[in-house]
Amino acid sequence: MKVIKEQQEAIDAMRNRENVFIHSPAGCGKSWCIDQVDDPDTTVKTASTGIAAVNIGGITAHKAFSLPLGFPTDKDWTKLTPNVKEVFGNDSPVKRIVIDEAGMFPVYQLDVINLKLQKLRKNKKPFGGIQMVLSGDMGQLEPIVQRDEKSLITNKYKSHFLFDADCFKHIRVQELHEVVRQSDAYQVSLLQNIRKGINIRDTLEMIREVGTQYVNSEDTLHLCAYNADADIINRHWYSRVKGNERTYFGQGNEKLCAIDKTLKLKVGTRTIICANCPLGSYVNGDKGIVTQMDNDGVYVQKADGTIVYVTQFEWIEYGLHNNDGVLTRAAKSIYRQIPLRMGWAISVNKSQGQTLESAAIDVGKGMFSAGQAYTAMSRVKDLRKLSFVNPMTPKDVIVNKRVMEWLGSL
C-alpha cells in the first residue's frame, strides 16, 4: 500500500511517542496507520464498543479501565480495581494505549482514564506518561449518553464529545484527508459536504443525480436507519425463499458480534459475510447467495460469481494480565457462529466499519442522530450504486454544531 504524506506523519507521531488522535472521514486508512507501529508486548488495544474491540483483537475501554457505565460519581474518577492496577501499574510493560472508534467515546471517560493512569503511575504527566493513540471520525455516529446524564455533562463540559475533555489539550490531532474507499474526487467532495453540513439541499440533489434509481427487488441491499425496518425487509424476502432450511446455533457470548445465536438459512438466501476469511477468499461486507449447506459451513456465491465456503468464525474478547512484567492476553469470552447475516437489509449502526458495493438507503421515520446520514452514504464504494427508498431530506442530515466548530478549528 502506498503511504501518503498524512499517513506517514501519523505513523511518525506514534513512533515518536506522541499522544495523537488520528482523525479522518471514513475510508482513509486510520486502522492501517495504527497497525504499522503495533507492538503487542507494550500496546493495549481498546475500543469504545464491544464489536469494535473484537474487530481489532482488543478489549473494550470500559473493561480495560473499569469505567463507569454513566457519568462518574466522586469515587469513579480514581477508583482502581485489582486488574487495572495489575495491567497498568508501575511495573507494567504498557507504553501505548489505543482507543479505536473514539468518536463514540463520551467526553468524561477520557478524563477518568487520565486521572486513573496518573494515580497508578504516580506521574502527573498526561495519562501517567503512557502514550495515548485515538482513532476515529467525529463526523460519524456520536456518543450515546442517557437523558439523565445530559445536565451533568453540560455542568462540567462544553459538549459530550471527547475533544472537550480537560485532558484532550495534551493530544495532537493528525487529520487524514485522502479517502481510499471512494476513488472519485467529485463523490468524495459530495460526501464531505454531508459530513460537514455544507449546502445540504443541493448536495442531496447532486447525490441523487449521481446515484441510481431504487429497485425494490431481492438483489437490493437496504441500509436502514432503524433495526425494526431492516428486520421487516429481511423477513419479507426470506419468507419467499423456497430452498431447504438449516439452522446454525452460535455458542458463547453473542454480544461480541451482530450475528444471531440462532441463524436460519435456506438455499437461495441473500447474505452479507461479516468476517474476513483467514485465507483471503472473502472479506467483511461481501454480499452473496447461499448455494449449499452442510454441518460445518455454508457455500456462498459472491457477487463476482465465485463460490466460497464460509465456516464457523470465532469472535474473541481478550483479558489482559501482567505476568512478571510481561503483558499477556488470554481469551476471556468467545462467540462461535457462521459469520453470515441476511443480506436484504442491515441497519446503519451495524454497517459501521463495513464497505459495501451497493445499497439503497431507507430513512424510515427519518434519521435520528448526528452523523447517521453520512455514515450510511459513506459505506458505499461508488455513489453510482447508491439509491434511496424514499427521498432523504435536509432534516435527515443531522450535523452537530459543536463538532463543526471543532473541525473548523483544526
Short mmCIF file of C-alpha atoms in Angstrom, two decimals:
data_model
loop_
_atom_site.label_atom_id
_atom_site.label_comp_id
_atom_site.label_asym_id
_atom_site.label_seq_id
_atom_site.Cartn_x
_atom_site.Cartn_y
_atom_site.Cartn_z
CA MET A 1 0.00 0.00 0.00
CA LYS A 2 1.30 3.42 -0.99
CA VAL A 3 1.86 5.61 2.08
CA ILE A 4 0.68 9.19 1.61
CA LYS A 5 2.22 12.14 3.47
CA GLU A 6 -0.54 12.47 6.09
CA GLN A 7 -0.40 8.78 6.93
CA GLN A 8 3.38 8.95 7.32
CA GLU A 9 3.02 11.94 9.65
CA ALA A 10 0.61 9.94 11.81
CA ILE A 11 2.98 6.96 11.85
CA ASP A 12 5.93 9.20 12.76
CA ALA A 13 3.96 10.81 15.59
CA MET A 14 3.18 7.40 17.06
CA ARG A 15 6.78 6.24 16.72
CA ASN A 16 7.88 9.43 18.48
CA ARG A 17 5.65 8.50 21.42
CA GLU A 18 3.32 11.47 20.95
CA ASN A 19 -0.25 11.39 22.17
CA VAL A 20 -2.21 11.53 18.93
CA PHE A 21 -5.77 11.40 17.64
CA ILE A 22 -5.80 10.02 14.08
CA HIS A 23 -8.93 11.68 12.78
CA SER A 24 -10.40 11.32 9.32
CA PRO A 25 -13.51 10.67 7.24
CA ALA A 26 -14.49 7.09 6.54
CA GLY A 27 -12.11 5.07 4.38
CA CYS A 28 -8.82 6.95 4.88
CA GLY A 29 -6.78 4.13 6.43
CA LYS A 30 -6.79 5.06 10.13
CA SER A 31 -6.56 1.47 11.32
CA TRP A 32 -3.83 0.68 8.82
CA CYS A 33 -1.68 3.51 10.21
CA ILE A 34 -2.00 2.16 13.76
CA ASP A 35 -1.09 -1.34 12.61
CA GLN A 36 2.24 -0.04 11.27
CA VAL A 37 3.54 0.66 14.78
CA ASP A 38 1.73 -2.02 16.75
CA ASP A 39 3.89 -3.63 19.43
CA PRO A 40 1.80 -6.29 21.17
CA ASP A 41 4.28 -6.56 24.05
CA THR A 42 3.77 -2.94 25.09
CA THR A 43 0.48 -1.89 23.45
CA VAL A 44 -3.04 -2.29 24.83
CA LYS A 45 -5.73 -2.10 22.14
CA THR A 46 -9.15 -0.93 23.28
CA ALA A 47 -12.29 0.41 21.60
CA SER A 48 -15.40 2.33 22.54
CA THR A 49 -17.73 -0.59 21.68
CA GLY A 50 -17.57 -4.35 22.10
CA ILE A 51 -17.83 -5.16 18.40
CA ALA A 52 -15.11 -2.61 17.54
CA ALA A 53 -12.87 -4.12 20.23
CA VAL A 54 -13.31 -7.64 18.88
CA ASN A 55 -12.57 -6.40 15.35
CA ILE A 56 -9.11 -5.15 16.39
CA GLY A 57 -8.35 -8.08 18.70
CA GLY A 58 -8.65 -5.92 21.79
CA ILE A 59 -10.85 -5.20 24.78
CA THR A 60 -13.46 -2.55 25.46
CA ALA A 61 -12.09 0.54 27.17
CA HIS A 62 -14.81 0.14 29.80
CA LYS A 63 -13.42 -3.23 30.87
CA ALA A 64 -9.77 -2.31 30.46
CA PHE A 65 -10.06 0.68 32.81
CA SER A 66 -13.11 -0.36 34.85
CA LEU A 67 -15.01 2.70 33.64
CA PRO A 68 -18.46 3.62 34.93
CA LEU A 69 -21.41 3.00 32.62
CA GLY A 70 -22.73 6.52 33.14
CA PHE A 71 -21.47 9.87 34.38
CA PRO A 72 -18.83 9.23 37.08
CA THR A 73 -19.57 9.52 40.76
CA ASP A 74 -16.91 11.08 43.00
CA LYS A 75 -15.37 7.64 43.62
CA ASP A 76 -15.39 6.63 39.95
CA TRP A 77 -12.82 9.22 38.92
CA THR A 78 -9.92 7.44 40.58
CA LYS A 79 -11.31 4.01 41.53
CA LEU A 80 -8.71 1.33 40.82
CA THR A 81 -9.68 -2.33 40.58
CA PRO A 82 -7.08 -5.09 41.10
CA ASN A 83 -6.93 -5.87 37.37
CA VAL A 84 -6.42 -2.21 36.41
CA LYS A 85 -3.57 -2.00 38.95
CA GLU A 86 -2.04 -5.20 37.59
CA VAL A 87 -2.18 -4.22 33.90
CA PHE A 88 -1.30 -0.53 34.10
CA GLY A 89 0.66 -0.19 37.34
CA ASN A 90 4.29 0.95 37.73
CA ASP A 91 5.75 -2.49 37.00
CA SER A 92 3.62 -2.88 33.86
CA PRO A 93 5.28 -3.04 30.41
CA VAL A 94 2.43 -1.00 28.84
CA LYS A 95 3.77 2.00 26.93
CA ARG A 96 0.94 2.68 24.48
CA ILE A 97 -2.86 2.57 24.71
CA VAL A 98 -5.09 2.59 21.62
CA ILE A 99 -8.76 3.60 21.66
CA ASP A 100 -10.47 2.79 18.35
CA GLU A 101 -13.82 4.29 17.25
CA ALA A 102 -13.04 7.12 19.66
CA GLY A 103 -15.75 9.31 18.15
CA MET A 104 -18.31 7.31 20.14
CA PHE A 105 -16.39 7.78 23.41
CA PRO A 106 -18.17 10.13 25.90
CA VAL A 107 -16.16 13.17 26.99
CA TYR A 108 -15.86 12.27 30.68
CA GLN A 109 -14.41 8.81 30.06
CA LEU A 110 -11.17 10.21 28.65
CA ASP A 111 -10.66 12.34 31.79
CA VAL A 112 -11.38 9.31 34.00
CA ILE A 113 -8.69 7.31 32.18
CA ASN A 114 -6.22 10.19 32.51
CA LEU A 115 -6.74 10.54 36.26
CA LYS A 116 -6.60 6.79 36.88
CA LEU A 117 -3.34 6.39 34.98
CA GLN A 118 -1.77 9.40 36.73
CA LYS A 119 -2.70 7.90 40.09
CA LEU A 120 -1.46 4.43 39.14
CA ARG A 121 1.86 5.60 37.76
CA LYS A 122 2.30 8.31 40.43
CA ASN A 123 3.04 10.59 37.50
CA LYS A 124 1.37 13.93 36.75
CA LYS A 125 2.20 13.75 33.04
CA PRO A 126 -0.83 13.26 30.75
CA PHE A 127 -2.08 9.69 31.09
CA GLY A 128 0.63 8.96 33.63
CA GLY A 129 3.30 9.09 30.92
CA ILE A 130 1.70 6.32 28.82
CA GLN A 131 1.24 7.17 25.14
CA MET A 132 -2.39 7.55 24.08
CA VAL A 133 -3.42 6.86 20.46
CA LEU A 134 -7.01 7.58 19.47
CA SER A 135 -8.63 6.77 16.13
CA GLY A 136 -11.99 7.79 14.75
CA ASP A 137 -14.21 10.28 12.99
CA MET A 138 -16.19 12.88 14.91
CA GLY A 139 -18.41 13.27 11.84
CA GLN A 140 -19.84 9.75 12.12
CA LEU A 141 -22.04 8.25 14.85
CA GLU A 142 -21.90 10.30 18.04
CA PRO A 143 -21.54 9.13 21.66
CA ILE A 144 -24.67 7.74 23.26
CA VAL A 145 -25.50 9.49 26.53
CA GLN A 146 -28.53 8.89 28.69
CA ARG A 147 -31.08 11.62 29.25
CA ASP A 148 -30.27 11.96 32.96
CA GLU A 149 -26.57 12.43 32.12
CA LYS A 150 -27.01 15.46 29.90
CA SER A 151 -27.31 18.07 32.65
CA LEU A 152 -24.32 16.57 34.49
CA ILE A 153 -22.24 16.77 31.33
CA THR A 154 -23.23 20.35 30.46
CA ASN A 155 -22.40 21.48 34.01
CA LYS A 156 -18.79 20.34 33.55
CA TYR A 157 -18.11 20.24 29.80
CA LYS A 158 -18.82 22.22 26.66
CA SER A 159 -20.21 19.11 24.97
CA HIS A 160 -20.38 15.31 25.26
CA PHE A 161 -17.64 14.85 22.64
CA LEU A 162 -14.19 13.69 23.75
CA PHE A 163 -12.36 16.68 22.26
CA ASP A 164 -13.92 18.78 25.04
CA ALA A 165 -12.29 16.63 27.76
CA ASP A 166 -9.92 18.52 30.06
CA CYS A 167 -7.00 16.27 29.08
CA PHE A 168 -7.59 16.46 25.31
CA LYS A 169 -5.34 19.54 25.07
CA HIS A 170 -2.41 17.13 25.54
CA ILE A 171 -3.35 15.16 22.40
CA ARG A 172 -2.18 16.10 18.91
CA VAL A 173 -4.81 15.80 16.18
CA GLN A 174 -3.47 14.27 12.97
CA GLU A 175 -6.01 14.52 10.19
CA LEU A 176 -6.14 12.23 7.17
CA HIS A 177 -7.96 13.67 4.16
CA GLU A 178 -7.27 11.32 1.25
CA VAL A 179 -10.15 8.87 1.02
CA VAL A 180 -9.25 5.38 -0.16
CA ARG A 181 -12.75 3.82 -0.16
CA GLN A 182 -14.17 6.18 -2.81
CA SER A 183 -11.80 6.93 -5.69
CA ASP A 184 -13.87 9.60 -7.46
CA ALA A 185 -12.93 13.13 -6.29
CA TYR A 186 -16.38 14.56 -7.06
CA GLN A 187 -18.09 11.85 -4.99
CA VAL A 188 -15.66 12.44 -2.12
CA SER A 189 -16.50 16.15 -2.16
CA LEU A 190 -20.23 15.40 -2.02
CA LEU A 191 -19.75 13.10 0.97
CA GLN A 192 -17.65 15.74 2.73
CA ASN A 193 -20.48 18.26 2.27
CA ILE A 194 -22.83 15.82 4.01
CA ARG A 195 -20.28 15.16 6.75
CA LYS A 196 -19.82 18.87 7.45
CA GLY A 197 -23.38 20.03 6.76
CA ILE A 198 -22.41 22.22 3.78
CA ASN A 199 -25.05 23.15 1.19
CA ILE A 200 -27.11 20.12 2.21
CA ARG A 201 -30.17 20.55 -0.02
CA ASP A 202 -28.18 20.95 -3.24
CA THR A 203 -25.72 18.22 -2.23
CA LEU A 204 -28.53 15.73 -1.66
CA GLU A 205 -29.89 16.52 -5.10
CA MET A 206 -26.46 16.01 -6.69
CA ILE A 207 -26.03 12.68 -4.86
CA ARG A 208 -29.42 11.55 -6.18
CA GLU A 209 -28.33 12.55 -9.70
CA VAL A 210 -25.08 10.59 -9.37
CA GLY A 211 -26.87 7.59 -7.87
CA THR A 212 -29.17 5.03 -9.40
CA GLN A 213 -32.92 4.55 -9.32
CA TYR A 214 -34.29 2.47 -6.45
CA VAL A 215 -35.46 -1.01 -7.37
CA ASN A 216 -37.40 -2.99 -4.79
CA SER A 217 -36.00 -6.42 -5.54
CA GLU A 218 -34.28 -9.24 -3.73
CA ASP A 219 -30.99 -8.11 -5.27
CA THR A 220 -31.12 -4.79 -3.39
CA LEU A 221 -29.35 -4.36 -0.05
CA HIS A 222 -31.32 -1.95 2.13
CA LEU A 223 -29.39 0.22 4.58
CA CYS A 224 -31.97 1.19 7.21
CA ALA A 225 -32.00 3.91 9.84
CA TYR A 226 -33.95 1.60 12.17
CA ASN A 227 -33.29 -2.02 13.16
CA ALA A 228 -37.02 -2.78 13.03
CA ASP A 229 -37.24 -1.75 9.36
CA ALA A 230 -34.27 -3.97 8.47
CA ASP A 231 -35.90 -6.91 10.26
CA ILE A 232 -39.18 -6.44 8.35
CA ILE A 233 -37.41 -6.39 4.98
CA ASN A 234 -35.32 -9.46 5.79
CA ARG A 235 -38.35 -11.44 6.99
CA HIS A 236 -40.32 -10.47 3.86
CA TRP A 237 -37.76 -11.74 1.38
CA TYR A 238 -36.70 -14.74 3.45
CA SER A 239 -40.31 -15.99 3.53
CA ARG A 240 -40.25 -16.12 -0.28
CA VAL A 241 -37.18 -18.34 -0.49
CA LYS A 242 -38.27 -21.93 -1.23
CA GLY A 243 -34.97 -23.71 -0.60
CA ASN A 244 -34.23 -26.17 2.21
CA GLU A 245 -33.66 -24.55 5.61
CA ARG A 246 -30.87 -25.29 8.07
CA THR A 247 -30.28 -23.77 11.50
CA TYR A 248 -26.86 -22.97 12.92
CA PHE A 249 -26.56 -22.37 16.65
CA GLY A 250 -23.99 -19.94 17.99
CA GLN A 251 -22.03 -20.76 21.11
CA GLY A 252 -20.78 -18.33 23.72
CA ASN A 253 -21.26 -14.60 24.26
CA GLU A 254 -23.37 -13.32 21.36
CA LYS A 255 -22.81 -9.68 22.44
CA LEU A 256 -19.39 -9.88 20.80
CA CYS A 257 -20.86 -9.55 17.30
CA ALA A 258 -24.04 -8.83 15.37
CA ILE A 259 -24.69 -12.44 14.30
CA ASP A 260 -27.77 -14.04 15.83
CA LYS A 261 -27.34 -17.00 18.16
CA THR A 262 -29.97 -18.88 16.12
CA LEU A 263 -29.09 -18.41 12.46
CA LYS A 264 -31.63 -19.80 9.99
CA LEU A 265 -30.65 -20.02 6.34
CA LYS A 266 -32.13 -21.50 3.19
CA VAL A 267 -30.53 -22.30 -0.14
CA GLY A 268 -31.19 -19.06 -2.04
CA THR A 269 -30.84 -16.73 0.96
CA ARG A 270 -29.16 -13.40 0.21
CA THR A 271 -26.40 -12.86 2.76
CA ILE A 272 -23.73 -10.47 3.93
CA ILE A 273 -20.47 -12.01 5.13
CA CYS A 274 -19.49 -10.42 8.43
CA ALA A 275 -15.89 -11.55 8.90
CA ASN A 276 -12.64 -11.75 6.97
CA CYS A 277 -11.54 -15.14 5.68
CA PRO A 278 -8.11 -16.09 7.10
CA LEU A 279 -7.15 -17.26 3.61
CA GLY A 280 -8.50 -14.15 1.89
CA SER A 281 -11.32 -15.70 -0.14
CA TYR A 282 -13.90 -13.29 1.32
CA VAL A 283 -13.95 -10.09 3.36
CA ASN A 284 -16.27 -8.41 5.82
CA GLY A 285 -19.09 -6.84 3.77
CA ASP A 286 -19.11 -9.23 0.80
CA LYS A 287 -22.62 -9.99 -0.49
CA GLY A 288 -23.69 -13.37 -1.81
CA ILE A 289 -26.31 -16.09 -2.18
CA VAL A 290 -26.39 -19.38 -0.26
CA THR A 291 -25.94 -22.24 -2.73
CA GLN A 292 -25.34 -25.22 -0.44
CA MET A 293 -25.01 -26.01 3.29
CA ASP A 294 -23.60 -28.76 5.47
CA ASN A 295 -22.97 -29.27 9.17
CA ASP A 296 -19.72 -27.31 9.18
CA GLY A 297 -20.38 -24.37 6.90
CA VAL A 298 -22.19 -22.60 4.09
CA TYR A 299 -21.31 -22.27 0.41
CA VAL A 300 -21.91 -18.70 -0.76
CA GLN A 301 -21.78 -17.45 -4.32
CA LYS A 302 -20.36 -13.93 -4.18
CA ALA A 303 -21.40 -11.09 -6.47
CA ASP A 304 -18.44 -11.79 -8.77
CA GLY A 305 -19.62 -15.37 -9.30
CA THR A 306 -17.00 -17.15 -7.19
CA ILE A 307 -18.23 -19.65 -4.62
CA VAL A 308 -16.62 -19.58 -1.17
CA TYR A 309 -17.05 -21.87 1.81
CA VAL A 310 -17.89 -19.88 4.93
CA THR A 311 -17.16 -21.78 8.12
CA GLN A 312 -17.60 -21.02 11.80
CA PHE A 313 -15.75 -17.93 12.99
CA GLU A 314 -14.54 -17.00 16.46
CA TRP A 315 -15.05 -13.54 17.89
CA ILE A 316 -12.77 -13.26 20.89
CA GLU A 317 -12.78 -10.76 23.74
CA TYR A 318 -9.43 -10.76 25.48
CA GLY A 319 -8.48 -10.25 29.07
CA LEU A 320 -5.16 -8.60 29.94
CA HIS A 321 -2.65 -9.67 32.57
CA ASN A 322 0.77 -8.57 33.74
CA ASN A 323 2.85 -11.67 34.36
CA ASP A 324 6.13 -10.58 35.95
CA GLY A 325 6.42 -7.57 33.66
CA VAL A 326 5.21 -9.36 30.52
CA LEU A 327 1.87 -8.28 29.04
CA THR A 328 -0.23 -11.33 28.18
CA ARG A 329 -3.62 -11.74 26.56
CA ALA A 330 -5.97 -14.60 27.21
CA ALA A 331 -9.39 -15.27 25.72
CA LYS A 332 -11.92 -14.09 28.27
CA SER A 333 -15.05 -14.55 26.21
CA ILE A 334 -15.64 -16.25 22.85
CA TYR A 335 -18.53 -16.42 20.43
CA ARG A 336 -18.58 -19.02 17.65
CA GLN A 337 -21.01 -18.83 14.76
CA ILE A 338 -21.21 -18.86 10.96
CA PRO A 339 -20.40 -15.20 10.10
CA LEU A 340 -23.45 -14.52 7.93
CA ARG A 341 -26.38 -12.12 8.19
CA MET A 342 -29.40 -11.94 5.93
CA GLY A 343 -28.42 -9.69 3.05
CA TRP A 344 -31.58 -7.88 2.09
CA ALA A 345 -31.26 -5.25 4.83
CA ILE A 346 -28.94 -4.05 7.58
CA SER A 347 -29.10 -1.09 9.97
CA VAL A 348 -26.76 1.88 9.57
CA ASN A 349 -25.30 1.33 13.05
CA LYS A 350 -24.48 -2.32 12.32
CA SER A 351 -22.90 -1.38 8.99
CA GLN A 352 -20.25 0.86 10.56
CA GLY A 353 -16.81 -0.38 9.58
CA GLN A 354 -18.08 -2.24 6.52
CA THR A 355 -17.51 -1.41 2.85
CA LEU A 356 -20.47 -2.13 0.58
CA GLU A 357 -20.57 -2.44 -3.20
CA SER A 358 -24.12 -1.08 -3.44
CA ALA A 359 -27.05 -0.15 -1.19
CA ALA A 360 -30.44 1.52 -1.01
CA ILE A 361 -30.84 3.85 1.97
CA ASP A 362 -34.16 3.59 3.82
CA VAL A 363 -34.57 6.52 6.22
CA GLY A 364 -37.87 5.15 7.55
CA LYS A 365 -39.33 7.67 10.01
CA GLY A 366 -36.23 9.79 9.46
CA MET A 367 -32.60 9.77 10.55
CA PHE A 368 -32.37 10.40 14.28
CA SER A 369 -28.74 11.04 15.24
CA ALA A 370 -25.84 13.22 14.18
CA GLY A 371 -23.59 11.63 11.58
CA GLN A 372 -26.04 8.85 10.71
CA ALA A 373 -26.72 10.02 7.15
CA TYR A 374 -23.02 10.44 6.40
CA THR A 375 -22.19 7.03 7.93
CA ALA A 376 -24.83 5.42 5.69
CA MET A 377 -23.71 7.07 2.44
CA SER A 378 -20.01 6.55 3.05
CA ARG A 379 -20.38 2.75 3.33
CA VAL A 380 -20.74 2.50 -0.46
CA LYS A 381 -17.60 2.50 -2.61
CA ASP A 382 -19.29 4.16 -5.59
CA LEU A 383 -22.23 6.55 -5.23
CA ARG A 384 -23.41 5.49 -8.68
CA LYS A 385 -24.55 2.30 -6.95
CA LEU A 386 -26.44 4.15 -4.20
CA SER A 387 -30.22 4.66 -4.27
CA PHE A 388 -32.91 5.89 -1.86
CA VAL A 389 -36.08 4.03 -0.91
CA ASN A 390 -37.68 7.35 -0.02
CA PRO A 391 -36.19 10.81 -0.53
CA MET A 392 -33.64 11.91 2.04
CA THR A 393 -34.40 15.47 3.13
CA PRO A 394 -32.14 18.11 4.72
CA LYS A 395 -33.77 17.24 8.07
CA ASP A 396 -32.22 13.76 7.80
CA VAL A 397 -28.70 15.18 7.59
CA ILE A 398 -28.13 15.91 11.27
CA VAL A 399 -24.87 17.70 11.94
CA ASN A 400 -23.75 18.59 15.46
CA LYS A 401 -22.79 22.26 15.65
CA ARG A 402 -20.11 21.67 18.27
CA VAL A 403 -18.43 19.07 16.03
CA MET A 404 -18.46 21.54 13.15
CA GLU A 405 -16.87 24.23 15.37
CA TRP A 406 -14.15 21.80 16.37
CA LEU A 407 -13.50 20.68 12.80
CA GLY A 408 -13.28 24.31 11.74
CA SER A 409 -10.67 25.00 14.42
CA LEU A 410 -8.24 22.33 13.17
#
